[in-house]
Structure formats: structure tokens, C-alpha cells
mmCIF file of C-alpha atoms and ligand atoms in Angstrom:
data_model
loop_
_atom_site.group_PDB
_atom_site.id
_atom_site.type_symbol
_atom_site.label_atom_id
_atom_site.label_comp_id
_atom_site.label_asym_id
_atom_site.label_seq_id
_atom_site.Cartn_x
_atom_site.Cartn_y
_atom_site.Cartn_z
ATOM 1 C CA UNK T 214 136.932 92.761 98.859
ATOM 2 C CA UNK T 215 133.393 90.656 97.631
ATOM 3 C CA UNK T 216 132.271 92.471 93.638
ATOM 4 C CA UNK T 217 128.801 91.768 92.232
ATOM 5 C CA UNK T 218 127.936 92.453 89.135
ATOM 6 C CA UNK T 219 124.240 94.005 88.589
ATOM 7 C CA UNK T 220 121.746 94.316 85.853
ATOM 8 C CA UNK T 221 120.413 97.488 85.555
ATOM 9 C CA UNK T 222 116.690 98.305 84.037
ATOM 10 C CA UNK T 223 115.467 102.222 85.092
ATOM 11 C CA UNK T 224 112.398 101.543 82.484
ATOM 12 C CA UNK T 225 110.061 104.708 81.452
ATOM 13 C CA UNK T 226 108.747 107.520 83.597
ATOM 14 C CA UNK T 227 110.330 108.003 87.059
ATOM 15 C CA UNK T 228 112.254 104.823 86.732
ATOM 16 C CA UNK T 229 115.889 106.708 85.841
ATOM 17 C CA UNK T 230 115.537 108.871 88.460
ATOM 18 C CA UNK T 231 114.420 106.732 91.451
ATOM 19 C CA UNK T 232 117.095 104.262 90.002
ATOM 20 C CA UNK T 233 119.718 106.958 90.565
ATOM 21 C CA UNK T 234 118.953 107.459 93.724
ATOM 22 C CA UNK T 235 118.976 103.665 95.242
ATOM 23 C CA UNK T 236 122.165 103.035 93.406
ATOM 24 C CA UNK T 237 123.638 105.741 95.352
ATOM 25 C CA UNK T 238 122.711 104.309 98.218
ATOM 26 C CA UNK T 239 123.928 101.028 96.823
ATOM 27 C CA UNK T 240 127.295 102.331 96.437
ATOM 28 C CA UNK T 241 127.677 103.927 99.650
ATOM 29 C CA UNK T 242 126.439 100.634 101.481
ATOM 30 C CA UNK T 243 128.643 98.332 99.393
ATOM 31 C CA UNK T 244 131.905 100.419 100.558
ATOM 32 C CA UNK T 245 131.017 100.266 104.124
ATOM 33 C CA UNK T 246 130.631 96.372 103.893
ATOM 34 C CA UNK T 247 133.374 96.243 102.047
ATOM 35 C CA UNK T 248 131.532 94.428 98.822
ATOM 36 C CA UNK T 249 131.357 96.254 94.856
ATOM 37 C CA UNK T 250 129.002 96.063 92.586
ATOM 38 C CA UNK T 251 129.336 97.128 89.465
ATOM 39 C CA UNK T 252 126.553 97.805 87.021
ATOM 40 C CA UNK T 253 125.355 97.272 83.613
ATOM 41 C CA UNK T 254 122.371 98.796 82.394
ATOM 42 C CA UNK T 255 119.692 97.754 79.769
ATOM 43 C CA UNK T 256 116.551 99.105 78.091
ATOM 44 C CA UNK T 257 113.532 97.542 78.671
ATOM 45 C CA UNK T 258 110.074 98.635 78.416
ATOM 46 C CA UNK T 259 109.024 101.885 76.724
ATOM 47 C CA UNK T 260 112.315 102.991 75.718
ATOM 48 C CA UNK T 261 113.154 99.453 74.838
ATOM 49 C CA UNK T 262 110.515 99.959 72.290
ATOM 50 C CA UNK T 263 111.174 103.465 70.357
ATOM 51 C CA UNK T 264 114.844 102.277 70.449
ATOM 52 C CA UNK T 265 114.356 97.966 69.442
ATOM 53 C CA UNK T 266 110.504 97.963 68.146
ATOM 54 C CA UNK T 267 110.313 95.410 71.446
ATOM 55 C CA UNK T 268 109.785 96.076 74.940
ATOM 56 C CA UNK T 269 112.333 93.164 76.202
ATOM 57 C CA UNK T 270 114.912 92.093 73.450
ATOM 58 C CA UNK T 271 116.494 88.554 74.030
ATOM 59 C CA UNK T 272 120.237 89.961 74.473
ATOM 60 C CA UNK T 273 118.702 92.118 77.699
ATOM 61 C CA UNK T 274 117.106 88.398 79.543
ATOM 62 C CA UNK T 275 120.369 86.944 78.503
ATOM 63 C CA UNK T 276 122.340 89.732 80.203
ATOM 64 C CA UNK T 277 119.799 89.324 83.079
ATOM 65 C CA UNK T 278 120.730 85.591 83.280
ATOM 66 C CA UNK T 279 124.024 86.309 83.456
ATOM 67 C CA UNK T 280 123.906 89.244 86.621
ATOM 68 C CA UNK T 281 123.656 88.015 90.449
ATOM 69 C CA UNK T 282 120.804 90.187 90.606
ATOM 70 C CA UNK T 283 118.789 92.733 88.377
ATOM 71 C CA UNK T 284 117.226 95.802 89.854
ATOM 72 C CA UNK T 285 114.216 97.458 88.138
ATOM 73 C CA UNK T 286 112.427 100.838 87.740
ATOM 74 C CA UNK T 287 109.114 100.481 86.289
ATOM 75 C CA UNK T 288 107.637 100.201 83.097
ATOM 76 C CA UNK T 289 104.981 102.031 80.949
ATOM 77 C CA UNK T 290 103.206 104.782 80.068
ATOM 78 C CA UNK T 291 100.759 106.608 77.918
ATOM 79 C CA UNK T 292 102.979 107.181 74.513
ATOM 80 C CA UNK T 293 103.101 103.301 74.590
ATOM 81 C CA UNK T 294 98.937 102.467 74.648
ATOM 82 C CA UNK T 295 98.543 102.933 71.118
ATOM 83 C CA UNK T 296 100.622 99.413 70.842
ATOM 84 C CA UNK T 297 99.472 96.294 69.623
ATOM 85 C CA UNK T 298 98.777 94.424 72.916
ATOM 86 C CA UNK T 299 101.166 92.083 72.758
ATOM 87 C CA UNK T 300 103.816 95.002 72.444
ATOM 88 C CA UNK T 301 103.023 97.072 75.155
ATOM 89 C CA UNK T 302 105.787 97.507 77.900
ATOM 90 C CA UNK T 303 103.612 95.986 80.700
ATOM 91 C CA UNK T 304 104.142 92.938 78.273
ATOM 92 C CA UNK T 305 107.922 93.203 78.609
ATOM 93 C CA UNK T 306 107.303 93.119 82.060
ATOM 94 C CA UNK T 307 105.562 89.427 82.238
ATOM 95 C CA UNK T 308 108.056 88.177 79.914
ATOM 96 C CA UNK T 309 111.024 89.257 82.048
ATOM 97 C CA UNK T 310 109.050 86.963 84.732
ATOM 98 C CA UNK T 311 108.085 83.855 83.120
ATOM 99 C CA UNK T 312 111.754 83.982 81.137
ATOM 100 C CA UNK T 313 113.328 84.159 84.797
ATOM 101 C CA UNK T 314 111.425 81.981 86.592
ATOM 102 C CA UNK T 315 110.471 84.342 89.236
ATOM 103 C CA UNK T 316 107.370 82.848 90.628
ATOM 104 C CA UNK T 317 106.999 84.120 93.937
ATOM 105 C CA UNK T 318 107.416 88.235 94.286
ATOM 106 C CA UNK T 319 107.268 89.261 97.918
ATOM 107 C CA UNK T 320 105.714 92.584 98.661
ATOM 108 C CA UNK T 321 106.369 93.688 102.324
ATOM 109 C CA UNK T 322 104.101 96.758 103.582
ATOM 110 C CA UNK T 323 106.137 97.978 106.593
ATOM 111 C CA UNK T 324 104.406 100.872 108.392
ATOM 112 C CA UNK T 325 106.830 103.582 109.842
ATOM 113 C CA UNK T 326 106.166 104.872 112.901
ATOM 114 C CA UNK T 327 106.722 108.241 111.406
ATOM 115 C CA UNK T 328 104.046 107.714 108.403
ATOM 116 C CA UNK T 329 101.035 106.877 110.737
ATOM 117 C CA UNK T 330 99.531 109.891 109.732
ATOM 118 C CA UNK T 331 100.007 109.597 106.330
ATOM 119 C CA UNK T 332 97.595 107.113 105.920
ATOM 120 C CA UNK T 333 94.359 106.978 105.004
ATOM 121 C CA UNK T 334 93.509 104.822 107.719
ATOM 122 C CA UNK T 335 93.418 105.535 111.438
ATOM 123 C CA UNK T 336 96.798 105.314 113.036
ATOM 124 C CA UNK T 337 95.680 103.196 115.914
ATOM 125 C CA UNK T 338 94.369 100.917 113.112
ATOM 126 C CA UNK T 339 97.860 100.532 111.236
ATOM 127 C CA UNK T 340 100.111 100.702 113.696
ATOM 128 C CA UNK T 341 102.392 97.949 114.346
ATOM 129 C CA UNK T 342 100.904 96.581 111.115
ATOM 130 C CA UNK T 343 103.189 94.421 108.998
ATOM 131 C CA UNK T 344 101.975 92.227 106.177
ATOM 132 C CA UNK T 345 104.230 90.221 103.637
ATOM 133 C CA UNK T 346 102.014 89.655 100.314
ATOM 134 C CA UNK T 347 103.002 86.562 98.984
ATOM 135 C CA UNK T 348 102.113 86.801 95.302
ATOM 136 C CA UNK T 349 102.280 84.185 92.509
ATOM 137 C CA UNK T 350 103.846 85.419 89.953
ATOM 138 C CA UNK T 351 104.564 83.389 86.979
ATOM 139 C CA UNK T 352 100.657 81.598 86.733
ATOM 140 C CA UNK T 353 97.246 81.666 86.446
ATOM 141 C CA UNK T 354 95.335 83.585 84.475
ATOM 142 C CA UNK T 355 98.056 86.311 83.645
ATOM 143 C CA UNK T 356 99.539 83.607 82.006
ATOM 144 C CA UNK T 357 96.628 80.860 80.980
ATOM 145 C CA UNK T 358 95.703 80.035 78.031
ATOM 146 C CA UNK T 359 93.712 79.568 76.186
ATOM 147 C CA UNK T 360 93.223 82.978 75.893
ATOM 148 C CA UNK T 361 91.809 85.854 73.384
ATOM 149 C CA UNK T 362 89.401 88.358 72.129
ATOM 150 C CA UNK T 363 87.557 88.784 69.233
ATOM 151 C CA UNK T 364 84.110 90.993 68.244
ATOM 152 C CA UNK T 365 82.052 88.604 70.348
ATOM 153 C CA UNK T 366 83.613 88.214 73.569
ATOM 154 C CA UNK T 367 86.719 88.357 75.306
ATOM 155 C CA UNK T 368 88.153 85.063 77.272
ATOM 156 C CA UNK T 369 91.299 84.445 79.538
ATOM 157 C CA UNK T 370 91.934 80.930 81.940
ATOM 158 C CA UNK T 371 92.547 80.940 85.152
ATOM 159 C CA UNK T 372 94.246 76.847 86.112
ATOM 160 C CA UNK T 373 97.346 76.553 88.233
ATOM 161 C CA UNK T 374 99.326 73.339 88.658
ATOM 162 C CA UNK T 375 100.364 71.561 91.786
ATOM 163 C CA UNK T 376 103.693 72.065 91.550
ATOM 164 C CA UNK T 377 102.911 75.402 90.819
ATOM 165 C CA UNK T 378 101.330 75.924 93.992
ATOM 166 C CA UNK T 379 103.425 73.760 96.170
ATOM 167 C CA UNK T 380 106.334 75.932 96.039
ATOM 168 C CA UNK T 381 104.826 79.483 96.720
ATOM 169 C CA UNK T 382 103.395 77.678 99.293
ATOM 170 C CA UNK T 383 106.843 76.651 100.838
ATOM 171 C CA UNK T 384 107.877 80.190 100.007
ATOM 172 C CA UNK T 385 104.789 81.609 102.188
ATOM 173 C CA UNK T 386 105.386 79.400 104.940
ATOM 174 C CA UNK T 387 109.186 79.494 104.985
ATOM 175 C CA UNK T 388 109.181 83.218 105.462
ATOM 176 C CA UNK T 389 106.165 83.098 107.922
ATOM 177 C CA UNK T 390 108.907 81.009 110.106
ATOM 178 C CA UNK T 391 110.905 83.941 109.973
ATOM 179 C CA UNK T 392 108.052 86.001 110.976
ATOM 180 C CA UNK T 393 105.145 85.610 112.939
ATOM 181 C CA UNK T 394 104.592 81.944 111.953
ATOM 182 C CA UNK T 395 101.501 83.083 110.271
ATOM 183 C CA UNK T 396 100.256 82.120 106.951
ATOM 184 C CA UNK T 397 96.727 83.642 105.377
ATOM 185 C CA UNK T 398 95.905 81.678 102.103
ATOM 186 C CA UNK T 399 93.952 83.996 99.930
ATOM 187 C CA UNK T 400 91.332 82.406 97.285
ATOM 188 C CA UNK T 401 87.639 82.049 96.389
ATOM 189 C CA UNK T 402 86.845 78.661 96.387
ATOM 190 C CA UNK T 403 83.382 78.924 96.847
ATOM 191 C CA UNK T 404 83.272 79.796 93.198
ATOM 192 C CA UNK T 405 86.319 78.600 91.452
ATOM 193 C CA UNK T 406 87.516 75.167 91.081
ATOM 194 C CA UNK T 407 91.135 76.283 90.947
ATOM 195 C CA UNK T 408 90.728 78.097 94.281
ATOM 196 C CA UNK T 409 89.607 74.722 95.749
ATOM 197 C CA UNK T 410 92.513 72.684 93.951
ATOM 198 C CA UNK T 411 94.342 76.241 95.425
ATOM 199 C CA UNK T 412 93.574 75.042 98.942
ATOM 200 C CA UNK T 413 93.962 71.384 99.113
ATOM 201 C CA UNK T 414 97.419 72.073 97.934
ATOM 202 C CA UNK T 415 98.244 74.762 100.448
ATOM 203 C CA UNK T 416 96.699 72.642 103.417
ATOM 204 C CA UNK T 417 98.770 69.221 102.105
ATOM 205 C CA UNK T 418 101.931 71.610 102.199
ATOM 206 C CA UNK T 419 101.408 72.937 105.861
ATOM 207 C CA UNK T 420 101.616 69.622 106.952
ATOM 208 C CA UNK T 421 105.485 70.059 106.855
ATOM 209 C CA UNK T 422 104.835 73.181 108.714
ATOM 210 C CA UNK T 423 103.400 72.350 112.112
ATOM 211 C CA UNK T 424 104.930 75.579 113.751
ATOM 212 C CA UNK T 425 103.417 77.622 111.232
ATOM 213 C CA UNK T 426 99.088 78.707 111.618
ATOM 214 C CA UNK T 427 97.569 78.716 108.605
ATOM 215 C CA UNK T 428 94.268 79.999 108.311
ATOM 216 C CA UNK T 429 92.195 80.802 104.649
ATOM 217 C CA UNK T 430 90.050 83.339 103.435
ATOM 218 C CA UNK T 431 87.913 84.620 100.317
ATOM 219 C CA UNK T 432 89.611 87.130 98.406
ATOM 220 C CA UNK T 433 86.688 89.847 99.111
ATOM 221 C CA UNK T 434 86.459 89.140 102.837
ATOM 222 C CA UNK T 435 90.581 89.658 102.735
ATOM 223 C CA UNK T 436 90.447 92.985 100.452
ATOM 224 C CA UNK T 437 87.355 93.977 103.674
ATOM 225 C CA UNK T 438 89.787 92.781 106.481
ATOM 226 C CA UNK T 439 93.124 94.305 105.296
ATOM 227 C CA UNK T 440 91.279 97.908 105.450
ATOM 228 C CA UNK T 441 89.540 96.786 108.528
ATOM 229 C CA UNK T 442 92.188 95.771 110.349
ATOM 230 C CA UNK T 443 95.390 95.356 109.027
ATOM 231 C CA UNK T 444 97.501 93.926 112.164
ATOM 232 C CA UNK T 445 95.337 90.394 111.813
ATOM 233 C CA UNK T 446 97.592 89.399 109.112
ATOM 234 C CA UNK T 447 101.229 88.161 108.813
ATOM 235 C CA UNK T 448 102.149 86.402 105.689
ATOM 236 C CA UNK T 449 99.261 86.467 103.025
ATOM 237 C CA UNK T 450 99.797 83.732 100.247
ATOM 238 C CA UNK T 451 97.631 84.111 96.590
ATOM 239 C CA UNK T 452 97.289 84.095 93.463
ATOM 240 C CA UNK T 453 98.767 85.874 90.765
ATOM 241 C CA UNK T 454 96.138 88.297 90.089
ATOM 242 C CA UNK T 455 94.655 88.572 93.816
ATOM 243 C CA UNK T 456 98.386 89.401 94.914
ATOM 244 C CA UNK T 457 98.346 92.205 92.433
ATOM 245 C CA UNK T 458 95.174 93.555 93.901
ATOM 246 C CA UNK T 459 95.708 93.012 97.349
ATOM 247 C CA UNK T 460 99.244 94.366 97.231
ATOM 248 C CA UNK T 461 98.333 97.478 96.101
ATOM 249 C CA UNK T 462 95.834 98.059 98.890
ATOM 250 C CA UNK T 463 98.190 96.588 101.693
ATOM 251 C CA UNK T 464 100.530 99.450 99.884
ATOM 252 C CA UNK T 465 97.997 101.712 100.874
ATOM 253 C CA UNK T 466 98.131 101.065 104.416
ATOM 254 C CA UNK T 467 101.559 102.246 104.717
ATOM 255 C CA UNK T 468 100.973 105.874 103.209
ATOM 256 C CA UNK T 469 101.720 105.696 99.814
ATOM 257 C CA UNK T 470 102.286 103.209 96.984
ATOM 258 C CA UNK T 471 105.840 104.996 96.568
ATOM 259 C CA UNK T 472 106.825 103.048 99.627
ATOM 260 C CA UNK T 473 106.581 99.379 98.678
ATOM 261 C CA UNK T 474 109.343 97.382 97.593
ATOM 262 C CA UNK T 475 109.148 94.274 96.275
ATOM 263 C CA UNK T 476 111.631 90.977 95.135
ATOM 264 C CA UNK T 477 110.517 88.765 92.579
ATOM 265 C CA UNK T 478 112.811 85.589 93.203
ATOM 266 C CA UNK T 479 112.843 82.344 91.435
ATOM 267 C CA UNK T 480 115.119 79.252 91.780
ATOM 268 C CA UNK T 481 118.065 80.970 89.718
ATOM 269 C CA UNK T 482 117.724 84.566 89.250
ATOM 270 C CA UNK T 483 115.684 87.398 91.408
ATOM 271 C CA UNK T 484 114.729 90.776 90.517
ATOM 272 C CA UNK T 485 113.866 93.896 92.563
ATOM 273 C CA UNK T 486 111.544 96.687 91.593
ATOM 274 C CA UNK T 487 108.815 98.690 93.696
ATOM 275 C CA UNK T 488 105.081 98.155 93.715
ATOM 276 C CA UNK T 489 104.527 101.619 91.961
ATOM 277 C CA UNK T 490 104.450 102.422 88.211
ATOM 278 C CA UNK T 491 105.710 105.028 86.150
ATOM 279 C CA UNK T 492 103.939 108.032 87.586
ATOM 280 C CA UNK T 493 104.691 109.609 83.714
ATOM 281 C CA UNK T 494 102.489 113.116 85.413
ATOM 282 C CA UNK T 495 105.820 113.783 87.848
ATOM 283 C CA UNK T 496 108.134 112.032 85.552
ATOM 284 C CA UNK T 497 111.779 113.916 84.947
ATOM 285 C CA UNK T 498 110.454 116.611 87.802
ATOM 286 C CA UNK T 499 112.296 115.621 90.462
ATOM 287 C CA UNK T 500 109.474 114.270 92.777
ATOM 288 C CA UNK T 501 109.052 111.098 92.784
ATOM 289 C CA UNK T 502 109.359 109.118 95.954
ATOM 290 C CA UNK T 503 112.343 106.988 95.820
ATOM 291 C CA UNK T 504 111.946 105.139 98.849
ATOM 292 C CA UNK T 505 110.262 102.025 97.195
ATOM 293 C CA UNK T 506 113.767 102.187 94.811
ATOM 294 C CA UNK T 507 115.934 102.098 98.230
ATOM 295 C CA UNK T 508 114.055 99.383 100.022
ATOM 296 C CA UNK T 509 114.197 97.592 97.185
ATOM 297 C CA UNK T 510 117.690 97.374 97.483
ATOM 298 C CA UNK T 511 117.900 96.407 101.155
ATOM 299 C CA UNK T 512 115.313 93.262 100.009
ATOM 300 C CA UNK T 513 118.403 92.536 97.557
ATOM 301 C CA UNK T 514 121.049 92.571 99.987
ATOM 302 C CA UNK T 515 119.254 90.820 102.420
ATOM 303 C CA UNK T 516 117.681 88.210 100.193
ATOM 304 C CA UNK T 517 120.420 87.764 96.909
ATOM 305 C CA UNK T 518 123.604 88.303 99.312
ATOM 306 C CA UNK T 519 123.024 87.616 102.616
ATOM 307 C CA UNK T 520 124.038 90.854 104.108
ATOM 308 C CA UNK T 521 120.563 91.608 106.710
ATOM 309 C CA UNK T 522 122.799 93.955 108.538
ATOM 310 C CA UNK T 523 123.200 96.258 105.375
ATOM 311 C CA UNK T 524 119.315 95.821 104.790
ATOM 312 C CA UNK T 525 118.787 96.879 108.473
ATOM 313 C CA UNK T 526 120.735 99.846 107.661
ATOM 314 C CA UNK T 527 118.799 101.154 105.124
ATOM 315 C CA UNK T 528 115.295 100.761 106.633
ATOM 316 C CA UNK T 529 116.135 102.176 109.811
ATOM 317 C CA UNK T 530 117.686 105.399 108.188
ATOM 318 C CA UNK T 531 114.496 105.310 105.908
ATOM 319 C CA UNK T 532 112.985 105.202 109.588
ATOM 320 C CA UNK T 533 115.070 108.295 110.987
ATOM 321 C CA UNK T 534 114.427 110.408 108.042
ATOM 322 C CA UNK T 535 111.049 110.484 107.609
ATOM 323 C CA UNK T 536 111.228 110.901 111.533
ATOM 324 C CA UNK T 537 112.851 114.024 111.143
ATOM 325 C CA UNK T 538 109.871 114.939 108.882
ATOM 326 C CA UNK T 539 111.163 114.651 105.644
ATOM 327 C CA UNK T 540 108.405 113.438 103.118
ATOM 328 C CA UNK T 541 108.378 113.545 99.172
ATOM 329 C CA UNK T 542 104.714 114.595 98.037
ATOM 330 C CA UNK T 543 103.095 111.960 98.507
ATOM 331 C CA UNK T 544 103.648 111.113 101.917
ATOM 332 C CA UNK T 545 103.458 114.889 102.851
ATOM 333 C CA UNK T 546 101.237 115.901 106.008
ATOM 334 C CA UNK T 547 100.890 119.195 107.251
ATOM 335 C CA UNK T 548 103.756 119.873 109.292
ATOM 336 C CA UNK T 549 106.137 118.305 107.240
ATOM 337 C CA UNK T 550 109.347 119.512 105.200
ATOM 338 C CA UNK T 551 108.610 118.427 101.471
ATOM 339 C CA UNK T 552 111.518 117.103 99.779
ATOM 340 C CA UNK T 553 112.409 116.274 96.432
ATOM 341 C CA UNK T 554 113.810 112.699 95.170
ATOM 342 C CA UNK T 555 117.574 113.705 95.021
ATOM 343 C CA UNK T 556 116.588 115.215 98.599
ATOM 344 C CA UNK T 557 115.105 112.443 99.857
ATOM 345 C CA UNK T 558 118.300 110.494 98.434
ATOM 346 C CA UNK T 559 120.789 112.427 100.223
ATOM 347 C CA UNK T 560 119.160 112.487 103.348
ATOM 348 C CA UNK T 561 119.382 108.644 103.189
ATOM 349 C CA UNK T 562 122.701 108.408 102.445
ATOM 350 C CA UNK T 563 123.330 110.952 105.203
ATOM 351 C CA UNK T 564 121.569 108.584 107.646
ATOM 352 C CA UNK T 565 123.609 105.560 106.163
ATOM 353 C CA UNK T 566 126.747 107.541 106.773
ATOM 354 C CA UNK T 567 126.283 107.987 110.052
ATOM 355 C CA UNK T 568 125.541 104.958 111.145
ATOM 356 C CA UNK T 569 127.978 103.262 109.473
ATOM 357 C CA UNK T 570 130.395 105.445 111.482
ATOM 358 C CA UNK T 571 128.435 104.202 114.382
ATOM 359 C CA UNK T 572 129.428 100.310 113.545
ATOM 360 C CA UNK T 573 132.673 101.275 112.392
ATOM 361 C CA UNK T 574 132.899 102.582 116.128
ATOM 362 C CA UNK T 575 131.580 99.626 117.552
ATOM 363 C CA UNK T 576 133.797 96.993 115.812
ATOM 364 C CA UNK T 577 137.025 99.645 116.691
ATOM 365 C CA UNK T 578 135.729 99.397 120.481
ATOM 366 C CA UNK T 579 134.954 96.039 120.798
ATOM 367 C CA UNK T 580 138.667 94.847 119.209
ATOM 368 C CA UNK T 581 140.300 97.563 121.736
ATOM 369 C CA UNK T 582 138.181 96.919 124.449
HETATM 370 C C1 IPM X 96 102.250 94.816 89.206
HETATM 371 C C2 IPM X 96 101.657 95.608 88.318
HETATM 372 C C3 IPM X 96 101.774 94.720 87.114
HETATM 373 C C4 IPM X 96 101.157 93.912 87.069
HETATM 374 C C5 IPM X 96 101.958 95.488 85.656
HETATM 375 C C6 IPM X 96 102.727 96.516 85.085
HETATM 376 C C7 IPM X 96 101.628 93.785 84.476
HETATM 377 O O1 IPM X 96 100.815 96.259 88.387
HETATM 378 O O2 IPM X 96 103.901 94.438 89.102
HETATM 379 O O3 IPM X 96 101.829 94.932 89.980
HETATM 380 O O4 IPM X 96 99.787 93.540 86.885
HETATM 381 O O5 IPM X 96 101.657 92.644 87.351
HETATM 382 MG MG1 MG X 97 100.178 96.092 90.177
#
């Protein structure tokens, strides 16, 4: 039996609740596919500040490096807002991304048919939309120096090297080849030199991908087009800050930020986390939507462990539960049945169990037939 070792970073707020749901799903799917996952938890974010004084310790980074993959909940909350800037939970997250070299952040906005009515956009506008935001994650204005603030001003630096743009562009083109062969490079080249540079390098990399259509868009236009006609996009390739903003917009197309999973990938390591935050206002109330976290587990099975069938089983299970009309509060509409985090978890588990029986049955029949 194959076995894999994972580090779990549940974090703060609703993090631990959604992590619990996702790991139960992973355990079940692992059993069905004959793969064993074992887990080691570590403190990360506000809970690590409370215990260790810092949001991310070197020991935790080391533990992540020794794991086959890292699964993360969410970090931050109002209690830690009084921390000095460099010690806030969010800074821990940036440190994690930088220390593990996670330069490629994949944020897929998949529209489930059952949720067409949960989105604030018209069902006809979003039906069959399927967008993958590829966000550069370890460069750009998030990490550029010099940076700082004093009484007279605040400043940051936005710069990209050729190598940084090249590798994220390759990630986007490679993904497009497995999807609909279309990349939209989003930048602000009408104003920023760093974007003119970005555009040039992306065009150069595109030479190696003649089967992929490349077009480009200024970021302000892209924000507008995403809500006007999201179906025009396949893969959106963009820098760190623009990707942060555009992925929240694309999440709302799906109905809720609580639906959007993500994978943060580098040459050696991978972290899987939902795009949403810690939702402190509902933390501990068993109300959070665990589907983004469960979807992140599916992405891990696909990208890190090469188990696309297991991933599909989870996505299909999620689709079926939504079809049945069960919704957490964030995606509830009239005539749907509001369920808690644990109820949603159990429904997904049941659907996965049902499916694996069908899969096992099919395998048995193929032996007998
Ligand atoms: C995200 C979040 C983070 C980011 C914050 C929490 C630092 O908004 O993952 O999108 O800005 O990258
Ligand atoms: Mg964000």
C-alpha cells in the first residue's frame, strides 16, 4: 500500500473545522484507492503567535519540507491585528510561500450547475464558465524591495525578473494545453514598465506553445470582463497582486468564496489551501462551507499524488450533494436545505462512499466479464 505523509496547518477561525471535514474525506478516498495518508499537525498563523510569539516557526517550515504535501486552512483574525506588521499572521503566510518556493498559485473557478442561482451574476452569463486563475505567488509587489513607510510616505516596489515570468508563463501554458488551449495574460502595460516586460516575456514563452491561443488584457478591463462575460476565459495568467484581486472576483462567479480551492506549487513543495479567509464571525459555530477545503484536497490528489480519478470522485460527490439541494449558509437560496459544516462533510462522505461502491462494482464486473 502506498503511504504519504502530510503536514496539516489548520490555522485560525474556521480553519480547524474545515480541515476536519477535508481530512475525513481524504481518509475515506485514500481507503477506497488503497493509499494511506498520515498526518502531522503544526501551529500556523495567530495560534502560533499565541504559543510561539511568531506566526510561522522554522521548525514548522522544516516539517513542511519533510512532508509529501502541506494542507492549510486559513490564518488571521482581528485579535492579531494589533501585532506589528512583520509579525501578523498574513506575513507568516507570505513567509511560507517564499520559504517553500511556491511560485505558482492555481485557483480554479468551477461553476456547479446546481449553484447557478447562488451566484450574484445571471445564470445565463455563468453557465459552463470554467476559469483557472494562474497567479504568480512569490514575486511582484508583495515581495519587492525597497518597501516601507514613515511619517511622510509609504512605498513598495513592483518588479519581475525574466526567470520569474518565464516559469509562471510555462505553468499557465502547460495547464491550458490540458484545458481549452487559451491563455489570457493580464497586466497593466499601458502604465507599468514591469507589465511591458511581463508582456514581452510571456510572448516569448508562447513561441513554444503554438497550439495555445494567447491574448492579453489590461487588468481593469479584465475585472470588468470577468463579471460581464466570464465564459470568454480559460486560463488567466497574471502577477501576484492582480491575481489576488481577480481570483476573488472569479470566486464570486461560482456563488461563494467558500467554493474556491487552490494549489500553491513550486519545484519541490506544494501547499493546498482554500482561497477564503478565517471568517472569524462564524468560527466555532459549525456553519462554515467546507467545500473549498475539500476541493483543495481533490487538487492535491490530482497534482501531487497523480490520482485524477480520486479527484474526480470528490468533485462529482460535491456536485451531487449540491444537486440534492443541501447548502451551507453562504450558498443557500430559497428552497434549498441549509446544512452545517459537519452535515455537509457527511453528505460528501456518503456520496463518495456510494461512488466507490460503484467503482469497485465496475472493476469486479470487468474481472468477471
Ligand atoms: C490570498 C490572501 C492572502 C494574499 C493574504 C491573506 C496575505 O488574500 O491568499 O489571496 O493576499 O495572498
Ligand atoms: Mg486574496
